Short mmCIF file of C-alpha atoms and ligand atoms in Angstrom, two decimals:
data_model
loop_
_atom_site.label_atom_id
_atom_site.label_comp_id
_atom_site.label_asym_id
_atom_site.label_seq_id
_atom_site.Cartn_x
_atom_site.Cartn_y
_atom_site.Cartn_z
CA UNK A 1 14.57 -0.73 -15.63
CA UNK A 2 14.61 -4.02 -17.71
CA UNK A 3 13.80 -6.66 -14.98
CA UNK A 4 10.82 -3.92 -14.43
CA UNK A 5 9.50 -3.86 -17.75
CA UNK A 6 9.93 -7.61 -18.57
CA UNK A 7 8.38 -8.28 -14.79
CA UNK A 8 5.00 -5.82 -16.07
CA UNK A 9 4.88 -7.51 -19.47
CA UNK A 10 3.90 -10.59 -17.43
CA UNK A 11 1.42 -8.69 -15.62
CA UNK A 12 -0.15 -7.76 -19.20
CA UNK A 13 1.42 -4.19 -18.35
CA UNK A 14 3.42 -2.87 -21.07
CA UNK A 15 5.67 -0.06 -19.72
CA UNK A 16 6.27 3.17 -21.82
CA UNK A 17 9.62 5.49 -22.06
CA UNK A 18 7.16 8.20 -19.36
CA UNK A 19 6.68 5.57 -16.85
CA UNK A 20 9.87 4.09 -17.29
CA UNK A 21 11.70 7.11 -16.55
CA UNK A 22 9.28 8.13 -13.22
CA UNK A 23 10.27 4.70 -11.73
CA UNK A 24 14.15 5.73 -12.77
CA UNK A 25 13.71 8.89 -10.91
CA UNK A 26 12.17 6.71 -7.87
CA UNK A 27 14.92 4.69 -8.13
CA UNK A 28 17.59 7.30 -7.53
CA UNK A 29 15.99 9.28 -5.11
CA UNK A 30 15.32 6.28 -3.02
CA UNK A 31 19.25 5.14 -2.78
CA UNK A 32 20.22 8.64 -2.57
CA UNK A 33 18.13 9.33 0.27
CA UNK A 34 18.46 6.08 2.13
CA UNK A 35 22.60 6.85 2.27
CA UNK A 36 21.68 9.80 4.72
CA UNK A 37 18.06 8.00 6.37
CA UNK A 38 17.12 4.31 7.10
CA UNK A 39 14.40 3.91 4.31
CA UNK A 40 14.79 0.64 3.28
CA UNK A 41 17.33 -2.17 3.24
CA UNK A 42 16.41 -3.07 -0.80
CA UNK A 43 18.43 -1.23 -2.50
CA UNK A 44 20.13 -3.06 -5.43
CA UNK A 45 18.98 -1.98 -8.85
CA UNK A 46 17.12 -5.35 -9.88
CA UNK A 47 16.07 -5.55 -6.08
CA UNK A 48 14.36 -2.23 -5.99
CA UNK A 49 12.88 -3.36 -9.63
CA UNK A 50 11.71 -6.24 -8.42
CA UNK A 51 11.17 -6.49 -4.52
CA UNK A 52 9.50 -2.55 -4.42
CA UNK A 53 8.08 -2.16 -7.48
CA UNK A 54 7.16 -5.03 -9.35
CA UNK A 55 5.82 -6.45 -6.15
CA UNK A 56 4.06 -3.39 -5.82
CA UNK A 57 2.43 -3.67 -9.30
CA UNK A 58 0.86 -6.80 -8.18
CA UNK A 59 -1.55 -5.55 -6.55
CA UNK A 60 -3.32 -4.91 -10.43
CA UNK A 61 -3.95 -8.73 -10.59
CA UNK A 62 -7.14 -8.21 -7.58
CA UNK A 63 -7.91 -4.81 -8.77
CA UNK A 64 -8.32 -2.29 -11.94
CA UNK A 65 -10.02 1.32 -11.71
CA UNK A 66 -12.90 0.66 -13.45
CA UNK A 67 -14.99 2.65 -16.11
CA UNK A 68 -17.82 3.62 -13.69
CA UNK A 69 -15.30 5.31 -11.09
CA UNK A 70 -12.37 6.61 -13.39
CA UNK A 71 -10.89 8.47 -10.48
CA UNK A 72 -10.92 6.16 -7.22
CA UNK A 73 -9.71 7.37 -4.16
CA UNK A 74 -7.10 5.07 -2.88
CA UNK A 75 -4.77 5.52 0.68
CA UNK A 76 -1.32 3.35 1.09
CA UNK A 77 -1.38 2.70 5.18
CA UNK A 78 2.27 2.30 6.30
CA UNK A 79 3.45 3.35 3.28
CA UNK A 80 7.30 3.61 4.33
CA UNK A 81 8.80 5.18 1.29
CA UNK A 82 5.83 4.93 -1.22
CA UNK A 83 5.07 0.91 -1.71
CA UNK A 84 3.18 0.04 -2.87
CA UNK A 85 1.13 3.53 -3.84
CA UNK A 86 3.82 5.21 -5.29
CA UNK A 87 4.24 2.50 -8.31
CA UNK A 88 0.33 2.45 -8.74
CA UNK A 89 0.38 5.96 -8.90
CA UNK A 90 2.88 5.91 -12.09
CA UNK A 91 0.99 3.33 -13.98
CA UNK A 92 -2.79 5.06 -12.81
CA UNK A 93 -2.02 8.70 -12.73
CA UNK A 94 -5.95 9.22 -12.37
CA UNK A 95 -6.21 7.88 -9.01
CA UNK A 96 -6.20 10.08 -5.99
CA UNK A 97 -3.04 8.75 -3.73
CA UNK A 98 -2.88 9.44 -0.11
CA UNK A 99 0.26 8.01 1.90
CA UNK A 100 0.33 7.81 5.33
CA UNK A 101 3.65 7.05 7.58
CA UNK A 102 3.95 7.41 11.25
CA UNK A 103 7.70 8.42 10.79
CA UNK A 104 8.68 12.04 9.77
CA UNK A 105 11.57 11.30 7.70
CA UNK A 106 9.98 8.90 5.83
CA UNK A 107 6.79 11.44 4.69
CA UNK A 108 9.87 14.34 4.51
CA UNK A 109 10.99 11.75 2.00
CA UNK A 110 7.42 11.21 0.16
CA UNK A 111 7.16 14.81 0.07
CA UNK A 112 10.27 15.88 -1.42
CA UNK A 113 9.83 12.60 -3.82
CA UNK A 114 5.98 14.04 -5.05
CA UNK A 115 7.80 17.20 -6.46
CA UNK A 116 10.90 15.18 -8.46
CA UNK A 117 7.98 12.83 -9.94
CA UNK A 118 5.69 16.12 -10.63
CA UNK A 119 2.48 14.17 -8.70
CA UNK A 120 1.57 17.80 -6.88
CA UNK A 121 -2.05 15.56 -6.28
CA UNK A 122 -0.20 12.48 -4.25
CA UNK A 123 -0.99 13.40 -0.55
CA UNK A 124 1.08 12.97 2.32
CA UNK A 125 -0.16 11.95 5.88
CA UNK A 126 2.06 11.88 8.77
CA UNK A 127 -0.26 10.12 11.62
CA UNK A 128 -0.63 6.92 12.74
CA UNK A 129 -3.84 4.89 11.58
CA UNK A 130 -5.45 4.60 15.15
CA UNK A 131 -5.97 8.46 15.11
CA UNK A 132 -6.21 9.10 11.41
CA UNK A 133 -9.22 6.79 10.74
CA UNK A 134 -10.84 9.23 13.37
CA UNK A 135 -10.96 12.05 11.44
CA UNK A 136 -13.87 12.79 9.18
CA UNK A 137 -11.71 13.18 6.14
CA UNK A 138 -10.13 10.17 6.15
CA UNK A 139 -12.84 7.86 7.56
CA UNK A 140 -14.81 5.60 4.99
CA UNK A 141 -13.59 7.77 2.29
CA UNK A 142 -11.31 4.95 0.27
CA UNK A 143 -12.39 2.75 -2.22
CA UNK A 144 -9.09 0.96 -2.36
CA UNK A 145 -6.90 0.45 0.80
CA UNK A 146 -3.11 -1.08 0.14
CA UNK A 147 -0.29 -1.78 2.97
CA UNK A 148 2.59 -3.86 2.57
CA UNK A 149 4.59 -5.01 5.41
CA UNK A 150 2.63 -3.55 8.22
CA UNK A 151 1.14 -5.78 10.60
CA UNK A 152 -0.20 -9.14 10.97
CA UNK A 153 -3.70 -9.52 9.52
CA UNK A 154 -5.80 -9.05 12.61
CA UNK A 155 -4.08 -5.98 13.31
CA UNK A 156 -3.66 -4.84 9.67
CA UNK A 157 -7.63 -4.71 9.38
CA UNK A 158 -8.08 -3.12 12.27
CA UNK A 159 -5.88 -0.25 10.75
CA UNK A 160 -7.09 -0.22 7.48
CA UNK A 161 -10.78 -1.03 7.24
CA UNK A 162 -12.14 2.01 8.66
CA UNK A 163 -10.36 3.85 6.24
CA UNK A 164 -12.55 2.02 3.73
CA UNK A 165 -15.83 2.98 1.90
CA UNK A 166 -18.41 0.34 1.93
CA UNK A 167 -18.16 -1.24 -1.40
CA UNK A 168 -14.50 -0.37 -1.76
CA UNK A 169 -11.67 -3.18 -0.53
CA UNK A 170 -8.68 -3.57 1.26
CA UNK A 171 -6.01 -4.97 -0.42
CA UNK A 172 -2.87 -6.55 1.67
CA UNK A 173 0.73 -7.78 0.45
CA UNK A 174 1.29 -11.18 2.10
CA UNK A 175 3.87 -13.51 1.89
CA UNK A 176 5.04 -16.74 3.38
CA UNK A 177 2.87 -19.43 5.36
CA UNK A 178 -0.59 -17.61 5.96
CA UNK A 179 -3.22 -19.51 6.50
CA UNK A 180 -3.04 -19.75 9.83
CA UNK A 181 -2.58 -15.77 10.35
CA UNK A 182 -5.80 -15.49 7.87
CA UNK A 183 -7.68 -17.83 9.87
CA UNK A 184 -7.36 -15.62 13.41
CA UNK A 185 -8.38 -12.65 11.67
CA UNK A 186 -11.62 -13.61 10.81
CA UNK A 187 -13.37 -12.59 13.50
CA UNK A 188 -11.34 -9.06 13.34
CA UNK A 189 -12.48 -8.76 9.37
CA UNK A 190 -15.80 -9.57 10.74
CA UNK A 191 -16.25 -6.88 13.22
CA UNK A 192 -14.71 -4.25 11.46
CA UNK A 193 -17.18 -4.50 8.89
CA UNK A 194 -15.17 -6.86 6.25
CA UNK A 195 -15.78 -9.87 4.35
CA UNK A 196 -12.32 -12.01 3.08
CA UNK A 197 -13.29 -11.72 -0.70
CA UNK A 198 -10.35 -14.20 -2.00
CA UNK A 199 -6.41 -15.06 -1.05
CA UNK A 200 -5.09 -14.55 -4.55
CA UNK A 201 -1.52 -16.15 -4.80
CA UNK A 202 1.32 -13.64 -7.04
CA UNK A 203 2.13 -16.37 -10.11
CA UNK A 204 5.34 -14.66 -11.34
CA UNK A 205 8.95 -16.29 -11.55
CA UNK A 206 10.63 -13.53 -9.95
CA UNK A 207 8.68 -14.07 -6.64
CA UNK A 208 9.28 -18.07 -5.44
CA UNK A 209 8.63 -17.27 -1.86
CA UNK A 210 4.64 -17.66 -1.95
CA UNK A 211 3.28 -14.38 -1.91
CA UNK A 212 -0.22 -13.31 -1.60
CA UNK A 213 -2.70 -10.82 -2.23
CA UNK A 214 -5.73 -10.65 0.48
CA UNK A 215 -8.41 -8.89 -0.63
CA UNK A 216 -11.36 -7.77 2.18
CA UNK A 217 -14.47 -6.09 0.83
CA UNK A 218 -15.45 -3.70 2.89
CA UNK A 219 -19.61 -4.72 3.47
CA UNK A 220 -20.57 -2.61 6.17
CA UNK A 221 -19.93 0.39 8.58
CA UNK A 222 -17.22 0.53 10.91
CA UNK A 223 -18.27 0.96 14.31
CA UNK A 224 -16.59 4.12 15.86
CA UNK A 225 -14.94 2.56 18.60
CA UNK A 226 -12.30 1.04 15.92
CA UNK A 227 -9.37 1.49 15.74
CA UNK A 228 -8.95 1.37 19.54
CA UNK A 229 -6.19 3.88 20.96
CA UNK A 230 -2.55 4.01 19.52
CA UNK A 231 -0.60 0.70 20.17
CA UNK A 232 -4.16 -1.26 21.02
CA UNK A 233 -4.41 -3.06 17.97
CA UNK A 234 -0.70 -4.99 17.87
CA UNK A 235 -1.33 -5.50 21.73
CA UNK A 236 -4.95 -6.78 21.89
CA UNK A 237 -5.86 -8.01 18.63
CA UNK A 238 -9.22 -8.66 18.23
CA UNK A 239 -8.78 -12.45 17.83
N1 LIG B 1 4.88 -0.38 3.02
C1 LIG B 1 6.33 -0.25 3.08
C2 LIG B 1 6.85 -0.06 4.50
C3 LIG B 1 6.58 -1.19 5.44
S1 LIG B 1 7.31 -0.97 7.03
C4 LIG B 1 6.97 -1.45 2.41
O1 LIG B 1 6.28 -2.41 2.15
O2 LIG B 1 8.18 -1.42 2.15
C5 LIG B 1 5.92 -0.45 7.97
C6 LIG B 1 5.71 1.04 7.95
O3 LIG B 1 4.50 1.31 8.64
C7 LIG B 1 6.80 1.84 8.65
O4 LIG B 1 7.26 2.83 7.76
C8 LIG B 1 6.12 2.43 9.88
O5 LIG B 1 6.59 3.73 10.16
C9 LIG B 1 4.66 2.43 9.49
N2 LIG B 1 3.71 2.23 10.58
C10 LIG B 1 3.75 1.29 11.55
N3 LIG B 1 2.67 1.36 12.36
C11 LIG B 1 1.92 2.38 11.87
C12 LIG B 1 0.67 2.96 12.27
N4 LIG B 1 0.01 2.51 13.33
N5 LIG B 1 0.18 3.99 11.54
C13 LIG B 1 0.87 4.46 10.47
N6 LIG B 1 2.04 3.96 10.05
C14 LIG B 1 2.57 2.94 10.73
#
């Protein structure tokens, strides 16, 4: 796990034997699994290091638990097989985790991967996020929000903000030429109850290909309407 640990050190995250071994155990579950199930194409040692979980840890340069709220509630939409939460999770064993996946095999995965990493408390959602956000334990319950990889911004809010206390934040992996994709979800952020708090660029060496962190404050309710009906918000984004 060295391009892990020298990747953290960077992040002001110094990496101890404990943690060190939970992402080794990751690590092998994840290519041992993914030879019987599509889980994910990364699967080289230093890519898994770097392109799942360093990436992942990223997400501690926009946001910290912080002393007033020692145990934050935090939910991973689209979580495929645990990215970013999973990593967060190892380094913030406080937080509450929820994952959610709309694929079976990939929360069969999460579930069986909880036990190996001894994280009984991490909890697994199979649903999607258009009928998930709908029910009353789930809906404006999070104070931090994370998705990598799920959607393009206007539909990503959609699926995530009304998961979202107000005063807590969404938090999206981004990477490539944005701006343009930020731009057309502003009146989705806007209607869902959002504000764009900053586009915070990832300054590390091992990622040249312009990634981002977009972090939306969540400022106000969601009205119950949103998310529209399974498959509305990739259709019809609210653009
Ligand atoms: N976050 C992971 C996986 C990204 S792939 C990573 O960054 O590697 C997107 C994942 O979102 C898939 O696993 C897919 O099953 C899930 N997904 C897509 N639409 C969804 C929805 N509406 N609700 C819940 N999960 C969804």
């Amino acid at each position: 796990m060295e391009k892990l640990k020298s990747g953290a050190a960077k992040l002001g995250l110094q990496l101890g034997e404990k943690e060190l071994a939970l992402f080794q155990t990751y690590y092998e579950e994840l290519t041992d699994w993914n030879q019987r199930m599509n889980l994910t194409s990364i699967t080289g040692y230093e890519a898994v290091q770097i392109n799942h979980f360093l990436d992942s840890l990223t997400v501690l340069s926009a946001w910290e638990p912080s002393v007033g709220n020692p145990k934050p509630e935090v939910i991973d939409i689209g979580t495929g097989a645990g990215v970013p939460g999973i990593p967060l999770k190892i380094i913030f064993p406080e937080i509450r985790l929820a994952l959610m996946d709309s694929t079976n095999k990939k929360t069969t995965f999460l579930n069986h991967l909880k036990q190996k990493l001894k994280m009984d408390d991490i909890k697994v959602i199979t649903g999607r996020a258009e009928e998930v956000a709908h029910r009353s334990p789930y809906r404006e319950r999070f104070d931090l929000v994370l998705t990598r990889a799920l959607a393009p911004m206007a539909t990503l809010v959609e699926l995530t903000l009304p998961f979202c206390k107000i005063g807590g934040k969404v938090i999206a992996h981004k990477k490539g030429n944005i701006a343009q994709e930020i731009e057309s979800a502003k009146k989705a952020i806007n209607v869902l109850g959002g504000k764009l708090e900053e586009v915070k660029p990832v300054d590390l060496p091992e990622f040249p290909d312009h990634r981002y962190l977009v972090v939306v404050d969540k400022i106000a309710p969601t009205h119950e309407q949103y998310p529209r009906r399974s498959g509305m918000p990739v259709k019809k984004p609210i653009i």
